[in-house]
mmCIF file of C-alpha atoms in Angstrom:
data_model
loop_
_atom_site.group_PDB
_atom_site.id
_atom_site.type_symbol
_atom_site.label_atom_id
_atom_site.label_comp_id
_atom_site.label_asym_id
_atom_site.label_seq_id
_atom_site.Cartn_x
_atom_site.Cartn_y
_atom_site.Cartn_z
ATOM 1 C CA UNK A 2 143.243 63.531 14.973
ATOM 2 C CA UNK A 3 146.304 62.633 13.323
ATOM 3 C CA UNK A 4 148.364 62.510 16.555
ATOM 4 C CA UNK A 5 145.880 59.800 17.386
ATOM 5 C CA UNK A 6 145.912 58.043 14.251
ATOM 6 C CA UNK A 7 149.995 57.908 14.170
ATOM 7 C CA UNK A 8 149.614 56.758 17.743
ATOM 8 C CA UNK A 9 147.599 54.029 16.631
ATOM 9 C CA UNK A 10 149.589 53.170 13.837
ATOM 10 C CA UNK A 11 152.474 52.725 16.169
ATOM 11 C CA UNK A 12 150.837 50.469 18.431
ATOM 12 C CA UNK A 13 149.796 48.395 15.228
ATOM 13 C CA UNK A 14 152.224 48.190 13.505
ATOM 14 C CA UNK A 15 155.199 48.434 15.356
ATOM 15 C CA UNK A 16 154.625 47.347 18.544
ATOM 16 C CA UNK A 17 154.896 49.903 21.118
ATOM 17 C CA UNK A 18 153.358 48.594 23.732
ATOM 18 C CA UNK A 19 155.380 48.282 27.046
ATOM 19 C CA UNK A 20 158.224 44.998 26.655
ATOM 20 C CA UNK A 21 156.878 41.964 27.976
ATOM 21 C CA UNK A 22 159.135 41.096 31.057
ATOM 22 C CA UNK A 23 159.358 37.142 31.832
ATOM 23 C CA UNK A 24 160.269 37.528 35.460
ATOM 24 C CA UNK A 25 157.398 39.954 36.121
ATOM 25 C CA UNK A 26 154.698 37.521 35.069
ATOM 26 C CA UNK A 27 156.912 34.350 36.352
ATOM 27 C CA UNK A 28 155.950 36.069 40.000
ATOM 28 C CA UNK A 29 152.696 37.980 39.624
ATOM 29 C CA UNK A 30 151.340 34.851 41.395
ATOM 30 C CA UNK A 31 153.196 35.661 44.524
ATOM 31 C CA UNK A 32 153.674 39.446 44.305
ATOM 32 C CA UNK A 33 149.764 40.529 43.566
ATOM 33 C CA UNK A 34 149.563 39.277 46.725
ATOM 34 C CA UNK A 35 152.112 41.130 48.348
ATOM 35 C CA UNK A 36 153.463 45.079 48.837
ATOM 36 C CA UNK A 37 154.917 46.523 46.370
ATOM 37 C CA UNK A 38 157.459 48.869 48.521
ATOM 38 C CA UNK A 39 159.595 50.297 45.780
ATOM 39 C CA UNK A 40 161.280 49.891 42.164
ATOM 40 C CA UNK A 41 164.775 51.077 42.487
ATOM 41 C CA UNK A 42 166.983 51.144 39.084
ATOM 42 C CA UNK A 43 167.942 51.346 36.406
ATOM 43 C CA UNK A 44 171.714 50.824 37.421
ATOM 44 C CA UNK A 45 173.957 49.898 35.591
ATOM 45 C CA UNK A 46 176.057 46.120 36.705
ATOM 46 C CA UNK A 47 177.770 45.240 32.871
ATOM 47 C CA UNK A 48 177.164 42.162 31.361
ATOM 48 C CA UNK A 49 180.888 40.371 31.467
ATOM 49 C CA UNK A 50 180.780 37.515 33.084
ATOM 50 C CA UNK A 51 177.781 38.366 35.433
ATOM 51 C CA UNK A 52 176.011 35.648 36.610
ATOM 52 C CA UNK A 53 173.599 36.831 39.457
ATOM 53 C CA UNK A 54 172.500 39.503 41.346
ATOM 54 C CA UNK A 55 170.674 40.386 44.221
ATOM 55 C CA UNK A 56 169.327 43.301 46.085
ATOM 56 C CA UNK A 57 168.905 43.546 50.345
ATOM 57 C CA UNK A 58 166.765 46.996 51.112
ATOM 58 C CA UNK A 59 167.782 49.045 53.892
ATOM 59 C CA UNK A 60 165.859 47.579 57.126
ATOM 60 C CA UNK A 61 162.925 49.148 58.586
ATOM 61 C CA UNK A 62 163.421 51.680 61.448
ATOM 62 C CA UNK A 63 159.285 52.872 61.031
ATOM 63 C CA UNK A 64 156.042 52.242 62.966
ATOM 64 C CA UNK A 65 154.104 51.140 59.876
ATOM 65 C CA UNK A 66 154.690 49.809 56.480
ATOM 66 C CA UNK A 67 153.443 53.018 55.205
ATOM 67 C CA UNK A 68 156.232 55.099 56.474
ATOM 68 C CA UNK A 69 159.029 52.889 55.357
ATOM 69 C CA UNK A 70 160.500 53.850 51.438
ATOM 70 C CA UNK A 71 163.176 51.848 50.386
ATOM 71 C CA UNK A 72 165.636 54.514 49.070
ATOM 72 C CA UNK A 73 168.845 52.883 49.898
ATOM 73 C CA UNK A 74 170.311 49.407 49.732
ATOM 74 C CA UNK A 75 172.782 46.724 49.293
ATOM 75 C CA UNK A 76 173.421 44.741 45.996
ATOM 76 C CA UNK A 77 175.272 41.898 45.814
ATOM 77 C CA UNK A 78 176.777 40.814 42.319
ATOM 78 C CA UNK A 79 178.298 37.195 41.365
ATOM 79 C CA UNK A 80 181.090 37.217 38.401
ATOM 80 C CA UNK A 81 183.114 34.272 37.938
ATOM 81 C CA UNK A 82 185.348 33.828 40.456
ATOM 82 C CA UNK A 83 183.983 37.205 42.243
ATOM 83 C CA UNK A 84 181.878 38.648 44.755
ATOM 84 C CA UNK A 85 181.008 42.055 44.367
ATOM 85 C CA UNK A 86 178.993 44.743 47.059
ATOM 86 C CA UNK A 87 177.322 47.971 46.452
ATOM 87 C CA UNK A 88 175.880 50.135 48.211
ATOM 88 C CA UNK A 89 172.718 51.206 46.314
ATOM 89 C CA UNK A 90 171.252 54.779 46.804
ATOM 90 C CA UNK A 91 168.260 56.719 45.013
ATOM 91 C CA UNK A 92 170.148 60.557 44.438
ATOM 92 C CA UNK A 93 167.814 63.837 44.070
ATOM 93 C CA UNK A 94 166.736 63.516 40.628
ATOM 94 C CA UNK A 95 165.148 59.959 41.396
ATOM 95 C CA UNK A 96 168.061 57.982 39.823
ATOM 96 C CA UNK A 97 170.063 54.648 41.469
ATOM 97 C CA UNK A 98 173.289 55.157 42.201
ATOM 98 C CA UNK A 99 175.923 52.685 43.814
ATOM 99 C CA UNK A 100 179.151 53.393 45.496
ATOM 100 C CA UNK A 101 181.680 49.829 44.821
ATOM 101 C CA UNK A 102 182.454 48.359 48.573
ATOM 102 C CA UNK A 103 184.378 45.287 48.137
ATOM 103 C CA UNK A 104 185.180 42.300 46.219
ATOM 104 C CA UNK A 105 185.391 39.081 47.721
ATOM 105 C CA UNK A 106 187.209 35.860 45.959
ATOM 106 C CA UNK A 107 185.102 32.922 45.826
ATOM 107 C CA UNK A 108 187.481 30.139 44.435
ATOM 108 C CA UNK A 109 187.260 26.962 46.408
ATOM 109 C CA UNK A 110 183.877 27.718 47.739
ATOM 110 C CA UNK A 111 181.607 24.724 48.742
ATOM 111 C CA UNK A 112 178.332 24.922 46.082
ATOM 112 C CA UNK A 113 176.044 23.841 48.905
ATOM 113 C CA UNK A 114 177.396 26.870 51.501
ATOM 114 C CA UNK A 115 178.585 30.282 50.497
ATOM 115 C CA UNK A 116 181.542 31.381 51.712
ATOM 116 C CA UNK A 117 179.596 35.090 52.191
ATOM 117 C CA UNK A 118 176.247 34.999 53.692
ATOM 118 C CA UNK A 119 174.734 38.702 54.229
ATOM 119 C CA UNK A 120 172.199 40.283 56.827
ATOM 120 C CA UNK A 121 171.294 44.444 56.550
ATOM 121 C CA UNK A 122 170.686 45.131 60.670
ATOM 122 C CA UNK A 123 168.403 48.046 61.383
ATOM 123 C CA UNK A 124 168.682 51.732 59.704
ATOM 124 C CA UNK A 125 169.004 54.489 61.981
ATOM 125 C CA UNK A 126 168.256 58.075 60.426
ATOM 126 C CA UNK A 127 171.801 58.923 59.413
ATOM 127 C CA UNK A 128 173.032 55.153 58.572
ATOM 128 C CA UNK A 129 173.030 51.847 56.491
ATOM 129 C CA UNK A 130 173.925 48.597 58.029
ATOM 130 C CA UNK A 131 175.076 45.154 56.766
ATOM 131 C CA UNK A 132 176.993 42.202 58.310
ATOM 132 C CA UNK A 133 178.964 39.693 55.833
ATOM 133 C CA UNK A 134 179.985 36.540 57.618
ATOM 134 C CA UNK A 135 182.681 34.807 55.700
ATOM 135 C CA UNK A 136 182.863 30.947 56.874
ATOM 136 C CA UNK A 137 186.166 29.711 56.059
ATOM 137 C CA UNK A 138 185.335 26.272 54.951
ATOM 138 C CA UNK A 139 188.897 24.711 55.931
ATOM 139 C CA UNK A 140 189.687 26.588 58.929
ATOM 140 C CA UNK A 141 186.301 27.232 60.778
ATOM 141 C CA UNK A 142 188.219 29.252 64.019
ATOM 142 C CA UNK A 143 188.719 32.035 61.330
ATOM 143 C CA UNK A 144 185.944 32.136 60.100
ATOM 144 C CA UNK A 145 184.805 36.200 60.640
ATOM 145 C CA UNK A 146 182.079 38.734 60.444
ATOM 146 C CA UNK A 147 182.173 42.719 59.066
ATOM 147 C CA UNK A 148 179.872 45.449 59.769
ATOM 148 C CA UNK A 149 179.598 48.126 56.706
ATOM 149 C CA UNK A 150 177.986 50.923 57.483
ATOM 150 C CA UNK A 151 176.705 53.439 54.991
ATOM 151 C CA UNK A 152 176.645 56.936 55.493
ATOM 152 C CA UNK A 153 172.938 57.848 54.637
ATOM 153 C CA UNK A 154 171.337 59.214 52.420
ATOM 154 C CA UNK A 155 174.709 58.524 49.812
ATOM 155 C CA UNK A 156 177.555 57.062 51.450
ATOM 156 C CA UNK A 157 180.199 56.667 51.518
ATOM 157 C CA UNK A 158 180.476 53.434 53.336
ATOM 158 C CA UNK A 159 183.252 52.927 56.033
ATOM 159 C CA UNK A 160 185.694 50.222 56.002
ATOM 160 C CA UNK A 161 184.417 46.690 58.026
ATOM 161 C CA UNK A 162 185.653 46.465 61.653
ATOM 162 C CA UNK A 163 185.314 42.369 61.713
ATOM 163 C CA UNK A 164 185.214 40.255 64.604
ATOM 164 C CA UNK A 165 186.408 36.817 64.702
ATOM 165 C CA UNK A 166 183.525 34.254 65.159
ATOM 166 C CA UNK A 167 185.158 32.043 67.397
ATOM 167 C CA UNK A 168 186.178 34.453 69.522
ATOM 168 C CA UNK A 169 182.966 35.415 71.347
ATOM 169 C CA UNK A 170 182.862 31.689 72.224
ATOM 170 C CA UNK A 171 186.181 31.181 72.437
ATOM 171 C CA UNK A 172 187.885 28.325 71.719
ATOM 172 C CA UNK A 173 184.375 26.799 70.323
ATOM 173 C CA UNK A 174 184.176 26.959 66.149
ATOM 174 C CA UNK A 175 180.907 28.460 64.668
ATOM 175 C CA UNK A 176 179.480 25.831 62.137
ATOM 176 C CA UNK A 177 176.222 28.363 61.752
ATOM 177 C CA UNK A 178 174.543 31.108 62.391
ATOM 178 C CA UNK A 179 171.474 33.539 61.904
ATOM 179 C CA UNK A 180 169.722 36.330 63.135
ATOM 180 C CA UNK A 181 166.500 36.193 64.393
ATOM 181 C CA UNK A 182 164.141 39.952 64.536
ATOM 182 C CA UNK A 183 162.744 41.254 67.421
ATOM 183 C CA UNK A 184 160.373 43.845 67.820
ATOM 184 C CA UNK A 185 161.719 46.977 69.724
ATOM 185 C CA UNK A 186 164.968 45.573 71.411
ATOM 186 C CA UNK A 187 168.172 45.009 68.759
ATOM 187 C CA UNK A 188 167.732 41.605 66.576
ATOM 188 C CA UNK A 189 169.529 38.130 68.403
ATOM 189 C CA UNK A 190 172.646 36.523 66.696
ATOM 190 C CA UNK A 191 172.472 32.744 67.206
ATOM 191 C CA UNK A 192 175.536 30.706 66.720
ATOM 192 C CA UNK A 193 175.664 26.852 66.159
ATOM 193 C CA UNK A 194 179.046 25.718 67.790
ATOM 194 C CA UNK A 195 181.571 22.673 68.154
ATOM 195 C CA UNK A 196 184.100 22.204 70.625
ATOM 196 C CA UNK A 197 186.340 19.129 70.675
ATOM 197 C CA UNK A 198 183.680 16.901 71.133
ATOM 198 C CA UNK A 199 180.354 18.462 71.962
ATOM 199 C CA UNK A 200 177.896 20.942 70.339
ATOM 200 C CA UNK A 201 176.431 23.951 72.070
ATOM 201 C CA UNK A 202 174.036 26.789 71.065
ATOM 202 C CA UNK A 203 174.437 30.509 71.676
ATOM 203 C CA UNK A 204 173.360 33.832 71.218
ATOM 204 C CA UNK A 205 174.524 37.352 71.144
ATOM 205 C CA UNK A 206 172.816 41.510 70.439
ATOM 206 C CA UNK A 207 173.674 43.010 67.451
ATOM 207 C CA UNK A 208 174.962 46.516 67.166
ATOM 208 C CA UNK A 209 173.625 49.089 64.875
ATOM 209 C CA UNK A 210 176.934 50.706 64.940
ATOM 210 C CA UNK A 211 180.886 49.856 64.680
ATOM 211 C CA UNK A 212 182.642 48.501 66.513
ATOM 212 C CA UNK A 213 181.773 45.916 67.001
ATOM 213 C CA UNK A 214 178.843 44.145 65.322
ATOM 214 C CA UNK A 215 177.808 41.980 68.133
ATOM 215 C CA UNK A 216 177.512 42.240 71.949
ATOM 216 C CA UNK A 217 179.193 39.610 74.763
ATOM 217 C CA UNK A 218 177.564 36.143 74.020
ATOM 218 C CA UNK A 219 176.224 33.198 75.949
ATOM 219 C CA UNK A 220 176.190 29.738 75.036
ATOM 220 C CA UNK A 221 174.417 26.627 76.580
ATOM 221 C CA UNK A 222 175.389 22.627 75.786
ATOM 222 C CA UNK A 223 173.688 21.484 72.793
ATOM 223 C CA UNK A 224 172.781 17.980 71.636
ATOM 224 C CA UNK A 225 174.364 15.302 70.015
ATOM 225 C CA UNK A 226 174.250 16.152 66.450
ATOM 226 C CA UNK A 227 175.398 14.499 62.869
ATOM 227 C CA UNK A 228 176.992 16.792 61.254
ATOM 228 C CA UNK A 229 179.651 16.215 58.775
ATOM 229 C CA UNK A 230 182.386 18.252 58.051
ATOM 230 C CA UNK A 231 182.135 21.585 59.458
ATOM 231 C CA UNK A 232 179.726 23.866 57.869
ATOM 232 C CA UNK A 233 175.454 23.994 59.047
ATOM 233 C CA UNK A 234 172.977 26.541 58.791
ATOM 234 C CA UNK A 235 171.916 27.156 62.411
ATOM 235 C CA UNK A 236 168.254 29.029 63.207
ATOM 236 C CA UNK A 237 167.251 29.411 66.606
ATOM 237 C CA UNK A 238 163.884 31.159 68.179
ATOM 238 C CA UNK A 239 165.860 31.726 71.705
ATOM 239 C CA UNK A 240 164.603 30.361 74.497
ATOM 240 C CA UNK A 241 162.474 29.084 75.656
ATOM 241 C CA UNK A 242 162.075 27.724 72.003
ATOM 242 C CA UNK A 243 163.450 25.315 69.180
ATOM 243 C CA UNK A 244 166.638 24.950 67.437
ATOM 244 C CA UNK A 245 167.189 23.659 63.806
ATOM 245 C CA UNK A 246 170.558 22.774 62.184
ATOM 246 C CA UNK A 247 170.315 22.468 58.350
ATOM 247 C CA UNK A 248 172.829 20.411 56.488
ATOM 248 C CA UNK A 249 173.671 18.660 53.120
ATOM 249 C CA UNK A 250 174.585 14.718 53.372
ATOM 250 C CA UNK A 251 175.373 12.264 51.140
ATOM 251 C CA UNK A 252 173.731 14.657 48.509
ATOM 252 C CA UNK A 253 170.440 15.281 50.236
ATOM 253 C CA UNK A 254 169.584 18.318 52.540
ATOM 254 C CA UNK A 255 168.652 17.159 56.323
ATOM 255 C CA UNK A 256 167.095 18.866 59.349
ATOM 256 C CA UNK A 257 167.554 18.160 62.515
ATOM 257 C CA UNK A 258 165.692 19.860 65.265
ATOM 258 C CA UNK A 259 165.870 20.040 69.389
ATOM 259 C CA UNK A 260 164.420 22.355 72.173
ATOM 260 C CA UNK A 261 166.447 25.013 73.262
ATOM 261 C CA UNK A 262 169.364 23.726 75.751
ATOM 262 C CA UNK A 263 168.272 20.313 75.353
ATOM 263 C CA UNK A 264 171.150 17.736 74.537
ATOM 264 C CA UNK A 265 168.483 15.266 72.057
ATOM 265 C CA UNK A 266 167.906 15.810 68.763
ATOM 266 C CA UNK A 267 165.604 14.750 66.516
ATOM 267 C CA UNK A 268 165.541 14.708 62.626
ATOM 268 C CA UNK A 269 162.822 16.043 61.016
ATOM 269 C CA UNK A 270 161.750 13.281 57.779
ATOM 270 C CA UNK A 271 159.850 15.628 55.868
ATOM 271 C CA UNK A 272 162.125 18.719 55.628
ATOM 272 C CA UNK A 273 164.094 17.294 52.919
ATOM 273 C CA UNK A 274 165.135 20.963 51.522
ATOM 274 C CA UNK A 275 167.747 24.042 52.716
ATOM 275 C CA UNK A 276 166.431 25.735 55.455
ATOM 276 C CA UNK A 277 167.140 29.356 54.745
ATOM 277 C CA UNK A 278 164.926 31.047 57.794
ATOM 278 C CA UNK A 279 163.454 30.256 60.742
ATOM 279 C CA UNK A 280 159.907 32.782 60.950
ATOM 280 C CA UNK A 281 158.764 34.250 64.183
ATOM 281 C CA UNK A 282 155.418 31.961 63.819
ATOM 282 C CA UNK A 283 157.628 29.368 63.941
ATOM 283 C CA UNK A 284 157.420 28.060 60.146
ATOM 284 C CA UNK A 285 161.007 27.345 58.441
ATOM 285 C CA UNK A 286 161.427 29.017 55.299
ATOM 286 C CA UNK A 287 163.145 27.570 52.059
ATOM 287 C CA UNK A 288 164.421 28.606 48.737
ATOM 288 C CA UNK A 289 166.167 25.941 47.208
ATOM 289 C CA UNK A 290 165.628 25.323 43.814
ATOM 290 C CA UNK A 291 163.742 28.706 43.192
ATOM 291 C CA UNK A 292 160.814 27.232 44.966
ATOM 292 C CA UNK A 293 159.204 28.852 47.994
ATOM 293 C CA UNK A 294 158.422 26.183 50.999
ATOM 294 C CA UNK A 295 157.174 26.526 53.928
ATOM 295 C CA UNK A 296 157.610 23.943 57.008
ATOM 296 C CA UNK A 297 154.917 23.594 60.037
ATOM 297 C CA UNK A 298 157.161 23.520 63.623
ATOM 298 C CA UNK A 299 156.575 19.605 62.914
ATOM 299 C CA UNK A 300 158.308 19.581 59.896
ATOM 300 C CA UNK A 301 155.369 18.990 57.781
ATOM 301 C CA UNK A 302 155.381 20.793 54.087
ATOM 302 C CA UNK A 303 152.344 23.363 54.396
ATOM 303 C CA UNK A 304 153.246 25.273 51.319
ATOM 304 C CA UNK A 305 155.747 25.146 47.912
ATOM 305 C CA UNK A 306 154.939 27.520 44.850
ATOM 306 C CA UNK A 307 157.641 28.518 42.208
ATOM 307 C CA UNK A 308 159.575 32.013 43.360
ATOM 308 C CA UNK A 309 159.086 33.033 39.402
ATOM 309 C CA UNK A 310 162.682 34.940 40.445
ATOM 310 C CA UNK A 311 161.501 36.726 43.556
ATOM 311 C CA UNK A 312 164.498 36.215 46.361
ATOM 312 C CA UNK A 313 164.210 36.024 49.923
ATOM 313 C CA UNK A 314 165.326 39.166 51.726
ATOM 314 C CA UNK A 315 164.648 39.153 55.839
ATOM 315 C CA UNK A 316 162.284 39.013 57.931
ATOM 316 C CA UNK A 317 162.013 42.246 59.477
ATOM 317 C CA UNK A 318 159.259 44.103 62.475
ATOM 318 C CA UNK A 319 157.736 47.122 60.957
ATOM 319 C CA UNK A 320 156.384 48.178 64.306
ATOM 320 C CA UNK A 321 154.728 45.404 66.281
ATOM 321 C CA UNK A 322 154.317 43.340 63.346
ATOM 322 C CA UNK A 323 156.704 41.024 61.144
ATOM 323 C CA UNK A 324 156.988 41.177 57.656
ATOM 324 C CA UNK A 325 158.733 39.094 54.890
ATOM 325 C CA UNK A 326 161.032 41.180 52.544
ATOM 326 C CA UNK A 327 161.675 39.841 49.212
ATOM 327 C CA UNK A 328 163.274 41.626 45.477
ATOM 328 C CA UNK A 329 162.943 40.827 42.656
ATOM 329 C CA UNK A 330 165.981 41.828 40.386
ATOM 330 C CA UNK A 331 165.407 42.568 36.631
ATOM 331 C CA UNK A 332 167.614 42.643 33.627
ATOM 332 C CA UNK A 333 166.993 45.028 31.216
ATOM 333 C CA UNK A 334 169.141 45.648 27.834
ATOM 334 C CA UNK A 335 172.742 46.857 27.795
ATOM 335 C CA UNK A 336 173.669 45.584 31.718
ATOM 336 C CA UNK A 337 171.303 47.498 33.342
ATOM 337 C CA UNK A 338 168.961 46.270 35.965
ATOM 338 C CA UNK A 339 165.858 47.073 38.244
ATOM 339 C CA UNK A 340 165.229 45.878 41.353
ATOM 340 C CA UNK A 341 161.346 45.893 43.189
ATOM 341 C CA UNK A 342 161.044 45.494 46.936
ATOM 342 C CA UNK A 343 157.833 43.668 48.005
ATOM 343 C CA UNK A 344 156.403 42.907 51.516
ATOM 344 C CA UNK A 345 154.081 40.697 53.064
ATOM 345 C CA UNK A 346 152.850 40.249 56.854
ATOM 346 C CA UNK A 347 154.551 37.009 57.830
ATOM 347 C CA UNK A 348 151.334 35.962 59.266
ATOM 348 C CA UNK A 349 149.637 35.812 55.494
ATOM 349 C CA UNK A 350 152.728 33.697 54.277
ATOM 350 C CA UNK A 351 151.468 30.164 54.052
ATOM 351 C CA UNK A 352 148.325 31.876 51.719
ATOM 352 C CA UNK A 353 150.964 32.888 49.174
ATOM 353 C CA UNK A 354 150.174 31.404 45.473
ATOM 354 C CA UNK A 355 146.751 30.496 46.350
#
């Protein structure tokens, strides 16, 4: 009786009832409705100068959602001036451990384009995959991919064997690009390209495995487009299908969108926000702002709810069916930080928040 009563007392009196976490209610909206896969942490990322960070699960390599745990992982960390990846693992005793990767300078970078944009390709049994594209924003010919690859289940992870954008196109720039998932064959890297005075649109296999990252490409004349200076995100759905170049101007974002191979463009009036994905249902995805929006293939605004601090992951087949990835990252006391993994069938997407 007096284990209860002291129990009580501490509940009254000093409050020991679990810590009321902002971000967790922020996105209960969204993630009731969603998966919860796995919480990995706590690690530990310090507190100097930290500014953001993010966490990209291991893709799926399973037939259902049921079979896929998240034990392993990518995080990426912004400090001023710096870029930081880790590979994230969960060791025998349940505990997240990272192994430090590489740090990447970020002085000079536009504030509408990173210069690092990342994508985790498909797991395999025995590894972890991610590509970082670097687009140089002065010199867009150099602009160059790596493939890490993580020894599972704890590392270490080998050093990048990069490929130079331009040169699967060669002597075309890449202004864009993005990967698109397919189910059963290896996911499609599309690339936005200029040449000296005309656009074109191509597309290339990734590899699950160094070296290198992506297979012989193939490209196609593109439209006339209005892009300024030398930096778009590019989503394509292959082809047949439509093509979508998203780009800041003038201080507003604009989308402009054509049928595969097709030399007209159109812009689309009502996507007036960065186009971070292009779904397999055909929807375009968006983040900006911390608010979730979805675009119809018209261009019409179908859905925008607050992220609460959720961030978009990948879209990803688990099986025959696509799913939406997203993590939330949380910061705990003394620099430490949890991460939760949440999916949702891409199909149930525009019924998120409601």
């Amino acid at each position: 009786m007096k284990r209860y009563i002291g129990l009580l007392l501490c509940i009254g009196l000093t409050g020991c009832a679990p810590a009321y976490i902002a971000v967790l209610d922020s996105s209960s909206s969204l993630t009731r409705q969603m998966t919860l896969m796995r919480t990995l942490g706590p690690v530990g990322l310090g507190n100097n100068d930290l500014t953001s960070a993010s966490f990209i699960p291991t893709k799926p390599a399973v037939a259902s959602l049921g079979a896929f745990n998240v034990q392993t992982g990518f995080i990426v960390t912004s400090y001023s001036g710096n870029e930081q990846l880790l590979f994230a693992y969960t060791d025998q005793s349940g505990n997240l451990q990272t192994t430090f990767v590489q740090g990447f300078p970020l002085n000079g970078a536009d504030p509408n384009y990173p210069l690092y944009e990342y994508d985790a390709t498909t797991s395999t049994t025995t590894a972890a995959n991610i590509i970082v594209f670097f687009f140089n924003p002065t010199n867009p010919a150099a602009s160059n991919a790596n493939l890490y690859t993580a020894t599972l289940p704890s590392g270490p992870v080998s050093a990048p064997i990069g490929v130079t954008l331009s040169s699967i196109f060669s002597p075309n720039n890449v202004l864009g690009a993005s990967i698109f998932p397919n189910s059963g064959t290896p996911d499609t890297f599309n690339f936005l390209l200029a040449g000296v005075s005309t656009y074109s649109s191509g597309s290339a296999s990734v590899n699950t495995a160094p070296p290198p990252p992506f297979g012989a490409g193939t490209s196609t004349t593109g439209p006339a487009l209005t892009i300024p200076g030398s930096r778009s995100f590019y989503y394509s759905s292959g082809t047949p299908g439509m093509s979508y170049a998203s780009f800041s101007s003038g201080g507003s974002w604009i989308c402009e969108q054509w049928p595969t191979g097709s030399t007209t463009a159109t812009v689309m009036p009502g996507v007036t926000h960065r186009i971070d994905a292009l779904l397999t249902t055909g929807d375009l995805l968006s983040t900006e702002g911390g608010v979730l929006r979805l675009y119809d293939p018209n261009g019409s605004l179908v859905l925008s709810v607050s992220l609460g601090g959720l961030q978009y992951c990948y879209e990803a087949y688990v099986g025959p069916t696509p799913y939406v990835f997203f993590s939330l990252p949380i910061s705990l006391s003394h620099g430490d930080w949890d991460f939760r993994v949440y999916a949702i069938p891409t199909s149930s997407m525009r019924g998120l928040g409601g």
